[in-house]
Amino acid sequence: MLAAALSLSCSDSALAGRRLARVAFAPRFSQQDAAILKSLRTFGLGVTSLRVQLRRPDQDEIAVEKTVIVQDGQTEVAVELDVTITGSEELFLATLEIHSGEVLIFSGTVNVIARTGANPTVTNPVLDAIWVGPGANATRIVISPRDKSLAAVNGRLTLTAAAFDANDAPVTDPDFVSRWQWRVTDPTLGSIPANGGEFVAAGVAGVALVTVTTPNLLRDTVRLTLISALPAARVRFARQVEVLDRGTTANSVPVTVTDPNNTPVTNATLSYLSRNTEVATVSSSGAITGVTRGQAIVLVRAQQPGSTSIVEDSLLAVVAEPGGPVVISSVDRFQYLRNELITVSVFVDMRTSPQKLGSTAIDVTWNPAQLSFQNSANGASGVTATVNSTLVSTGLLTLAMADASSPGLSGRIELLRITYRTSSTATLGNLTLTAKELSAASFADLLGLTVQVSHALSVP
């Protein structure tokens, strides 16, 4: 640590009624600032120079100043200045500045008396050198996220930190933030770049302490509990409805497997199963093939080596005639929360059919103990459906439409939006769409080519 021993002195000779005088003061660092001074090179802020100035209290003009270069490894510095005074003594304001390159890191001021001659009975005044470097107004630093559990193998976690002042305002000075130092107290457990970022586990179980430290020695630490392997807690298809043509094979729907921290699990084995192979089959890689018109539930199961635990997810595969219509809703999952408002759209999807929709009548049925009808509204396609809602308390709504325009409607036609409230207790049920009539604008009957979807629903 640099101990600044400052002695400002000169000879006691007269000069045209003015005298050269001796000035002395003793720099002092608090325990905290002394610790900061000792650690500065770690943060690229080693002391490079000292500057001392003397001013008369009633004048802005600097009476005398001197800058001393501090060499690497130097532990003491002596500064000598000549100052002229009138009479035997005079009051000055002494300022000490300690620099690291162009960065001011410590400063302090004290009143001193310049005296001619030596006076051993006089005690030198104390100048308190205060940290004024980067982040001087910061009082705390916080790492996020807080304590976590990770897999010891391939466990990764991005850590960030934020500093705050005494009023809890963020301290974001780039020269301060860029100097933060990160470390793992036991490097055998993992690593993190010195400037922060992603912690990477080293494959060993244990508790890794990750610490961030600022130039003014603010610190925070998080505990990362590394275990041999966290079990797979969830497997999910990227989407839970897949529509494909009979006789075609669709690309595999992406699947993710995650642990309880939502961290990807990379060592799980996936297997697939179709619950209705007469409608759709699924390969070992998850590719679904349409066999005949209808719908089938496809399961994906994930299991880790050596584990008897299996997690699974489901997908509704809807197999349509090539270019044939599909009557389907916007339901895209199997589970809903309790007491949740949901809005379900009813569609006729003409897909690639050369025919245009002219008219249809569709029954929408559900379990009234699971879904409570709230209201209905026209869809966004511009169709005004006729709605019979007299039996909604029993779980039945009927809608009908006829398009008088030519040449009819194409694409995915939203006929109606129905709002429900889910049950407040666990229930199972189905939302089923049954087309009683579906005709093209050319009056061709399309009902025989149409798939009508029933969605299995759960309120757990």
Coordinates of C-alpha atoms in Angstrom, one line a residue:
M1 CA 0.0 0.0 0.0
L2 CA 1.2 3.5 -0.7
A3 CA 1.8 5.5 2.5
A4 CA 1.8 9.1 1.6
A5 CA 4.4 10.8 3.9
L6 CA 4.1 14.4 2.9
S7 CA 6.5 17.0 4.2
L8 CA 6.3 20.4 2.7
S9 CA 9.3 22.4 3.7
C10 CA 11.9 25.0 2.8
S11 CA 14.7 27.0 4.3
D12 CA 14.2 29.9 6.8
S13 CA 15.7 32.7 4.7
A14 CA 14.4 36.2 4.3
L15 CA 13.5 37.6 0.9
A16 CA 12.6 41.3 0.6
G17 CA 10.6 41.3 3.7
R18 CA 9.0 38.0 2.9
R19 CA 10.2 34.7 4.2
L20 CA 10.2 31.1 2.9
A21 CA 8.3 29.0 5.3
R22 CA 7.9 25.4 6.2
V23 CA 4.4 23.6 5.9
A24 CA 3.6 20.1 7.0
F25 CA 0.6 17.9 7.3
A26 CA -0.1 14.2 7.8
P27 CA -2.3 12.4 5.3
R28 CA -4.7 9.9 6.9
F29 CA -6.9 7.1 5.4
S30 CA -9.9 5.5 7.0
Q31 CA -9.8 1.8 7.4
Q32 CA -12.1 1.3 4.4
D33 CA -10.2 3.8 2.2
A34 CA -6.9 2.2 3.2
A35 CA -8.2 -1.2 2.1
I36 CA -9.4 0.4 -1.2
L37 CA -5.9 2.0 -1.7
K38 CA -4.3 -1.4 -1.1
S39 CA -6.5 -3.1 -3.7
L40 CA -6.5 -0.6 -6.5
R41 CA -4.1 -2.3 -8.9
T42 CA -6.6 -5.2 -9.1
F43 CA -9.1 -2.8 -10.7
G44 CA -6.6 -1.1 -13.0
L45 CA -6.4 2.0 -10.8
G46 CA -2.9 1.9 -9.4
V47 CA -1.6 5.3 -8.0
T48 CA 0.5 7.1 -10.6
S49 CA 0.8 10.7 -9.2
L50 CA 0.2 13.0 -6.3
R51 CA -0.6 16.7 -6.5
V52 CA -0.4 19.1 -3.6
Q53 CA -1.7 22.7 -3.8
L54 CA -1.6 25.6 -1.4
R55 CA -4.2 28.4 -1.5
R56 CA -4.7 31.4 0.7
P57 CA -8.3 31.0 2.1
D58 CA -9.4 34.4 0.8
Q59 CA -8.0 33.9 -2.7
D60 CA -8.8 31.6 -5.6
E61 CA -5.3 31.8 -6.9
I62 CA -3.0 28.8 -6.2
A63 CA 0.0 30.0 -4.2
V64 CA 2.1 27.0 -5.0
E65 CA 1.5 23.4 -6.3
K66 CA 3.6 20.4 -7.2
T67 CA 2.9 17.1 -8.9
V68 CA 5.0 14.0 -8.0
I69 CA 5.1 10.9 -10.2
V70 CA 4.7 7.7 -8.2
Q71 CA 6.7 4.7 -9.6
D72 CA 5.4 1.2 -9.7
G73 CA 6.1 -0.4 -6.4
Q74 CA 6.9 2.8 -4.6
T75 CA 5.4 2.8 -1.0
E76 CA 6.3 6.3 0.3
V77 CA 6.3 9.7 -1.3
A78 CA 7.9 12.9 0.0
V79 CA 6.8 16.2 -1.4
E80 CA 8.7 19.5 -0.8
L81 CA 7.4 22.9 -1.7
D82 CA 8.7 26.5 -1.2
V83 CA 6.0 29.0 -0.2
T84 CA 6.7 32.7 0.7
I85 CA 4.8 34.3 3.6
T86 CA 4.6 37.7 5.2
G87 CA 5.6 37.7 8.8
S88 CA 6.4 34.6 10.9
E89 CA 3.3 32.5 9.9
E90 CA 0.4 32.4 7.5
L91 CA -2.8 30.3 7.1
F92 CA -3.2 28.2 3.9
L93 CA -5.7 25.7 2.6
A94 CA -3.8 22.5 1.5
T95 CA -5.3 20.2 -1.0
L96 CA -4.1 16.7 -1.8
E97 CA -5.1 14.8 -4.9
I98 CA -4.1 11.2 -5.7
H99 CA -4.5 10.2 -9.4
S100 CA -4.4 7.0 -11.4
G101 CA -3.6 8.3 -14.8
E102 CA -6.3 10.8 -15.6
V103 CA -8.6 9.5 -13.0
L104 CA -8.8 11.3 -9.6
I105 CA -9.2 8.6 -6.9
F106 CA -8.6 10.3 -3.6
S107 CA -8.7 13.9 -2.4
G108 CA -8.8 15.9 0.8
T109 CA -8.2 19.4 2.2
V110 CA -7.0 20.8 5.5
N111 CA -6.1 24.2 6.9
V112 CA -2.3 24.4 7.6
I113 CA -0.1 27.2 9.0
A114 CA 3.1 28.0 7.2
R115 CA 5.8 29.0 9.8
T116 CA 9.3 30.2 9.6
G117 CA 11.8 28.2 11.5
A118 CA 11.4 24.8 13.2
N119 CA 8.9 24.3 15.9
P120 CA 8.9 20.8 17.2
T121 CA 6.1 21.4 19.7
V122 CA 3.6 22.1 16.9
T123 CA 1.5 19.0 15.8
N124 CA 1.0 18.6 12.0
P125 CA -2.7 18.9 11.0
V126 CA -4.3 15.7 9.7
L127 CA -5.6 15.6 6.1
D128 CA -8.3 12.9 5.6
A129 CA -7.9 11.5 2.0
I130 CA -11.3 10.4 0.8
W131 CA -12.2 8.0 -2.0
V132 CA -13.6 10.0 -4.9
G133 CA -12.9 7.5 -7.7
P134 CA -15.3 5.7 -9.9
G135 CA -18.6 4.8 -8.2
A136 CA -17.8 6.9 -5.1
N137 CA -21.5 7.5 -4.5
A138 CA -22.4 3.8 -4.7
T139 CA -23.3 2.1 -1.4
R140 CA -24.3 -1.4 -2.4
I141 CA -24.2 -3.9 -5.2
V142 CA -26.7 -6.7 -5.9
I143 CA -26.2 -9.8 -8.0
S144 CA -29.2 -11.4 -9.8
P145 CA -30.5 -13.9 -10.0
R146 CA -30.1 -14.9 -6.4
D147 CA -29.1 -18.3 -5.1
K148 CA -29.9 -21.1 -7.6
S149 CA -29.5 -24.9 -8.0
L150 CA -27.8 -26.0 -11.2
A151 CA -26.7 -29.2 -12.8
A152 CA -23.0 -29.8 -12.1
V153 CA -22.6 -31.1 -15.7
N154 CA -23.3 -28.4 -18.3
G155 CA -24.9 -26.2 -15.8
R156 CA -24.8 -22.6 -17.0
L157 CA -26.3 -19.4 -15.6
T158 CA -25.9 -15.7 -16.7
L159 CA -25.3 -13.4 -13.7
T160 CA -25.7 -9.7 -13.7
A161 CA -25.2 -7.0 -11.0
A162 CA -26.5 -3.6 -10.3
A163 CA -25.1 -0.9 -8.0
F164 CA -27.2 1.7 -6.1
D165 CA -26.5 4.9 -4.1
A166 CA -27.8 5.7 -0.6
N167 CA -31.1 6.8 -2.2
D168 CA -31.5 3.5 -4.1
A169 CA -30.8 5.2 -7.4
P170 CA -28.9 3.1 -9.9
V171 CA -25.2 3.9 -10.3
T172 CA -24.3 3.2 -14.0
D173 CA -21.1 5.2 -14.6
P174 CA -19.4 3.1 -17.3
D175 CA -15.9 3.7 -15.8
F176 CA -17.2 2.2 -12.6
V177 CA -19.2 -0.7 -14.0
S178 CA -16.4 -1.8 -16.4
R179 CA -14.0 -2.3 -13.5
W180 CA -16.1 -4.7 -11.5
Q181 CA -14.3 -8.0 -10.8
W182 CA -16.1 -11.3 -10.7
R183 CA -14.7 -14.6 -9.3
V184 CA -15.7 -18.0 -8.1
T185 CA -14.2 -18.6 -4.7
D186 CA -13.5 -22.3 -5.5
P187 CA -12.4 -22.5 -9.2
T188 CA -12.7 -26.3 -9.2
L189 CA -16.5 -25.9 -9.1
G190 CA -16.9 -23.5 -12.0
S191 CA -15.8 -20.3 -13.7
I192 CA -17.0 -16.9 -14.7
P193 CA -15.2 -14.2 -16.8
A194 CA -13.5 -11.6 -14.6
N195 CA -15.8 -9.0 -16.1
G196 CA -18.9 -11.0 -15.5
G197 CA -21.4 -12.9 -17.7
E198 CA -22.1 -16.6 -17.7
F199 CA -21.1 -19.0 -14.9
V200 CA -20.2 -22.4 -16.2
A201 CA -20.2 -25.4 -13.9
A202 CA -17.1 -27.6 -13.9
G203 CA -18.8 -30.9 -13.5
V204 CA -18.3 -31.3 -9.8
A205 CA -21.1 -31.2 -7.2
G206 CA -20.8 -28.6 -4.4
V207 CA -21.7 -25.1 -3.5
A208 CA -20.0 -22.4 -5.7
L209 CA -19.8 -18.9 -4.2
V210 CA -19.8 -16.3 -7.0
T211 CA -18.7 -12.8 -5.9
V212 CA -18.6 -9.4 -7.6
T213 CA -16.4 -6.6 -6.1
T214 CA -16.2 -3.0 -7.1
P215 CA -13.2 -0.6 -6.9
N216 CA -14.6 0.9 -3.7
L217 CA -14.8 -2.7 -2.3
L218 CA -18.6 -3.1 -2.4
R219 CA -19.3 -6.9 -2.6
D220 CA -22.2 -9.3 -3.2
T221 CA -22.2 -13.1 -3.3
V222 CA -24.6 -15.7 -4.6
R223 CA -24.6 -19.4 -3.7
L224 CA -24.9 -21.8 -6.7
T225 CA -25.7 -25.3 -5.5
L226 CA -24.3 -27.7 -8.0
I227 CA -25.8 -31.2 -8.0
S228 CA -24.8 -34.1 -10.2
A229 CA -28.0 -33.8 -12.3
L230 CA -31.3 -32.2 -11.9
P231 CA -34.1 -34.4 -13.0
A232 CA -36.2 -33.6 -16.1
A233 CA -39.3 -31.9 -14.9
R234 CA -41.1 -31.0 -18.1
V235 CA -41.2 -31.9 -21.8
R236 CA -43.1 -29.7 -24.2
F237 CA -44.0 -29.8 -27.9
A238 CA -43.5 -26.4 -29.5
R239 CA -47.2 -26.5 -30.5
Q240 CA -50.0 -28.8 -29.5
V241 CA -52.0 -28.9 -32.7
E242 CA -50.7 -30.1 -36.0
V243 CA -52.8 -30.3 -39.2
L244 CA -51.5 -32.4 -42.1
D245 CA -52.9 -34.1 -45.2
R246 CA -53.7 -37.8 -45.4
G247 CA -50.8 -39.6 -47.1
T248 CA -48.2 -37.0 -46.1
T249 CA -45.6 -36.8 -43.4
A250 CA -45.0 -33.6 -41.5
N251 CA -41.7 -32.5 -40.1
S252 CA -41.1 -33.3 -36.4
V253 CA -42.6 -30.7 -34.1
P254 CA -39.8 -29.3 -31.9
V255 CA -39.6 -30.6 -28.4
T256 CA -37.8 -29.1 -25.3
V257 CA -36.9 -30.9 -22.1
T258 CA -36.2 -28.8 -19.0
D259 CA -35.4 -29.3 -15.3
P260 CA -37.1 -27.6 -12.3
N261 CA -35.1 -24.4 -13.0
N262 CA -36.3 -24.3 -16.6
T263 CA -32.7 -25.2 -17.7
P264 CA -32.6 -27.4 -20.8
V265 CA -31.9 -31.1 -20.1
T266 CA -29.6 -32.5 -22.9
N267 CA -29.3 -36.1 -21.9
A268 CA -32.9 -37.2 -22.0
T269 CA -34.1 -39.8 -24.5
L270 CA -37.3 -39.0 -26.4
S271 CA -39.9 -41.6 -27.5
Y272 CA -43.1 -41.1 -29.4
L273 CA -46.5 -42.8 -29.4
S274 CA -49.7 -42.4 -31.4
R275 CA -52.9 -43.3 -29.5
N276 CA -54.7 -43.9 -32.8
T277 CA -52.4 -45.4 -35.4
E278 CA -55.4 -45.9 -37.8
V279 CA -55.5 -42.1 -38.2
A280 CA -51.8 -41.1 -37.7
T281 CA -48.5 -42.8 -37.0
V282 CA -45.3 -41.2 -35.6
S283 CA -41.7 -42.2 -36.2
S284 CA -39.0 -42.6 -33.6
S285 CA -37.8 -39.1 -34.4
G286 CA -41.3 -37.6 -34.0
A287 CA -42.3 -37.2 -37.7
I288 CA -46.1 -37.6 -38.0
T289 CA -47.7 -39.4 -41.0
G290 CA -51.4 -38.9 -41.8
V291 CA -53.1 -42.3 -42.5
T292 CA -56.8 -41.4 -42.8
R293 CA -59.1 -38.5 -42.1
G294 CA -59.6 -37.9 -38.4
Q295 CA -57.6 -37.0 -35.3
A296 CA -55.2 -38.7 -33.0
I297 CA -53.3 -37.9 -29.9
V298 CA -49.5 -38.1 -30.3
L299 CA -47.4 -38.4 -27.1
V300 CA -43.7 -37.5 -26.5
R301 CA -42.0 -39.1 -23.5
A302 CA -38.6 -38.0 -22.0
Q303 CA -36.5 -40.2 -19.8
Q304 CA -33.0 -39.7 -18.5
P305 CA -30.4 -42.5 -18.3
G306 CA -30.7 -44.5 -15.1
S307 CA -33.9 -42.8 -14.1
T308 CA -37.3 -44.5 -13.8
S309 CA -39.1 -41.1 -14.0
I310 CA -40.8 -40.2 -17.3
V311 CA -42.3 -36.9 -18.2
E312 CA -44.6 -36.5 -21.2
D313 CA -46.6 -34.1 -23.4
S314 CA -49.4 -34.4 -26.0
L315 CA -50.1 -33.1 -29.4
L316 CA -53.4 -33.2 -31.3
A317 CA -52.7 -34.5 -34.9
V318 CA -55.6 -33.6 -37.3
V319 CA -55.5 -35.5 -40.6
A320 CA -57.4 -33.9 -43.4
E321 CA -58.2 -34.9 -46.9
P322 CA -55.8 -33.3 -49.3
G323 CA -57.1 -29.8 -49.8
G324 CA -60.3 -30.7 -47.8
P325 CA -61.8 -28.3 -45.2
V326 CA -61.2 -28.5 -41.5
V327 CA -63.7 -27.2 -38.9
I328 CA -61.4 -26.3 -35.9
S329 CA -61.2 -23.9 -33.0
S330 CA -58.4 -21.7 -31.7
V331 CA -57.8 -24.1 -28.8
D332 CA -54.1 -24.7 -28.8
R333 CA -53.5 -26.5 -25.5
F334 CA -54.9 -29.2 -23.3
Q335 CA -55.0 -27.5 -20.0
Y336 CA -56.4 -24.2 -18.6
L337 CA -56.2 -22.6 -15.2
R338 CA -59.1 -22.6 -12.9
N339 CA -61.6 -19.7 -13.0
E340 CA -59.9 -18.3 -16.1
L341 CA -61.7 -16.3 -18.9
I342 CA -60.9 -17.8 -22.3
T343 CA -62.1 -16.8 -25.7
V344 CA -62.4 -19.6 -28.3
S345 CA -62.7 -18.8 -32.1
V346 CA -64.5 -21.2 -34.4
F347 CA -63.0 -21.5 -37.9
V348 CA -63.7 -23.2 -41.1
D349 CA -60.3 -23.6 -42.8
M350 CA -60.7 -24.1 -46.5
R351 CA -56.9 -24.7 -46.8
T352 CA -55.9 -25.4 -50.4
S353 CA -59.4 -26.4 -51.6
P354 CA -60.4 -25.0 -55.0
Q355 CA -63.9 -24.6 -53.6
K356 CA -65.0 -21.5 -51.7
L357 CA -67.2 -21.7 -48.6
G358 CA -70.8 -20.8 -49.2
S359 CA -72.7 -21.9 -46.1
T360 CA -72.4 -24.0 -42.9
A361 CA -74.2 -24.9 -39.7
I362 CA -72.0 -26.0 -36.8
D363 CA -72.9 -27.3 -33.3
V364 CA -70.4 -26.3 -30.6
T365 CA -70.7 -28.6 -27.5
W366 CA -68.8 -28.6 -24.2
N367 CA -69.0 -29.8 -20.6
P368 CA -71.0 -27.1 -18.8
A369 CA -69.4 -28.2 -15.5
Q370 CA -66.0 -27.2 -17.0
L371 CA -66.8 -24.3 -19.2
S372 CA -69.4 -21.6 -18.4
F373 CA -70.7 -19.6 -21.4
Q374 CA -70.2 -15.8 -21.1
N375 CA -70.9 -14.3 -24.5
S376 CA -70.3 -14.6 -28.2
A377 CA -69.2 -12.2 -30.9
N378 CA -68.6 -12.2 -34.7
G379 CA -65.2 -13.2 -35.9
A380 CA -62.7 -11.1 -37.9
S381 CA -63.6 -12.5 -41.3
G382 CA -66.6 -10.2 -41.8
V383 CA -69.1 -13.1 -41.5
T384 CA -72.2 -12.4 -39.5
A385 CA -73.2 -15.7 -38.0
T386 CA -76.7 -16.6 -36.8
V387 CA -76.3 -17.9 -33.2
N388 CA -78.7 -20.0 -31.2
S389 CA -77.6 -19.8 -27.6
T390 CA -80.8 -20.9 -25.9
L391 CA -79.1 -24.2 -24.7
V392 CA -75.7 -22.9 -23.6
S393 CA -76.5 -23.8 -20.0
T394 CA -76.5 -27.5 -21.2
G395 CA -73.3 -27.0 -23.2
L396 CA -74.7 -26.4 -26.7
L397 CA -74.4 -23.5 -29.1
T398 CA -75.4 -23.6 -32.7
L399 CA -74.1 -21.2 -35.4
A400 CA -75.0 -20.9 -39.0
M401 CA -73.9 -18.7 -41.9
A402 CA -74.6 -18.3 -45.6
D403 CA -72.4 -16.1 -47.8
A404 CA -74.4 -14.5 -50.5
S405 CA -71.4 -12.9 -52.1
S406 CA -69.6 -14.5 -55.1
P407 CA -67.4 -16.4 -55.3
G408 CA -67.6 -17.3 -51.6
L409 CA -64.9 -17.4 -48.9
S410 CA -61.5 -18.9 -48.9
G411 CA -58.6 -19.4 -46.5
R412 CA -59.1 -19.7 -42.7
I413 CA -62.5 -18.1 -41.9
E414 CA -63.2 -17.0 -38.3
L415 CA -67.0 -17.5 -37.9
L416 CA -67.5 -16.8 -34.2
R417 CA -65.7 -15.9 -30.9
I418 CA -67.1 -17.6 -27.8
T419 CA -66.0 -16.5 -24.3
Y420 CA -66.1 -19.0 -21.4
R421 CA -65.0 -19.0 -17.8
T422 CA -63.3 -22.2 -16.7
S423 CA -64.5 -24.1 -13.6
S424 CA -63.2 -23.4 -10.1
T425 CA -62.6 -27.1 -9.5
A426 CA -60.7 -29.8 -11.4
T427 CA -62.7 -31.1 -14.4
L428 CA -62.3 -32.9 -17.6
G429 CA -64.2 -32.3 -20.8
N430 CA -64.2 -31.8 -24.6
L431 CA -64.9 -28.8 -26.8
T432 CA -66.4 -30.5 -29.9
L433 CA -67.3 -28.9 -33.3
T434 CA -69.8 -30.8 -35.4
A435 CA -70.7 -29.5 -38.8
K436 CA -74.3 -30.4 -39.7
E437 CA -73.9 -28.8 -43.1
L438 CA -71.0 -27.4 -45.1
S439 CA -71.5 -26.3 -48.7
A440 CA -69.4 -24.5 -51.3
A441 CA -70.5 -21.3 -53.0
S442 CA -71.0 -23.6 -56.0
F443 CA -73.6 -25.5 -53.8
A444 CA -71.3 -28.6 -53.8
D445 CA -71.6 -30.6 -50.6
L446 CA -68.2 -30.5 -48.8
L447 CA -69.3 -32.3 -45.6
G448 CA -68.0 -35.6 -46.7
L449 CA -64.5 -34.2 -47.2
T450 CA -64.5 -32.2 -43.9
V451 CA -62.6 -33.0 -40.7
Q452 CA -64.4 -31.8 -37.5
V453 CA -62.2 -31.4 -34.5
S454 CA -62.9 -32.3 -30.9
H455 CA -60.5 -30.8 -28.3
A456 CA -59.9 -32.7 -25.1
L457 CA -59.6 -30.1 -22.2
S458 CA -58.5 -30.3 -18.6
V459 CA -58.8 -27.9 -15.7
P460 CA -56.4 -29.5 -13.2

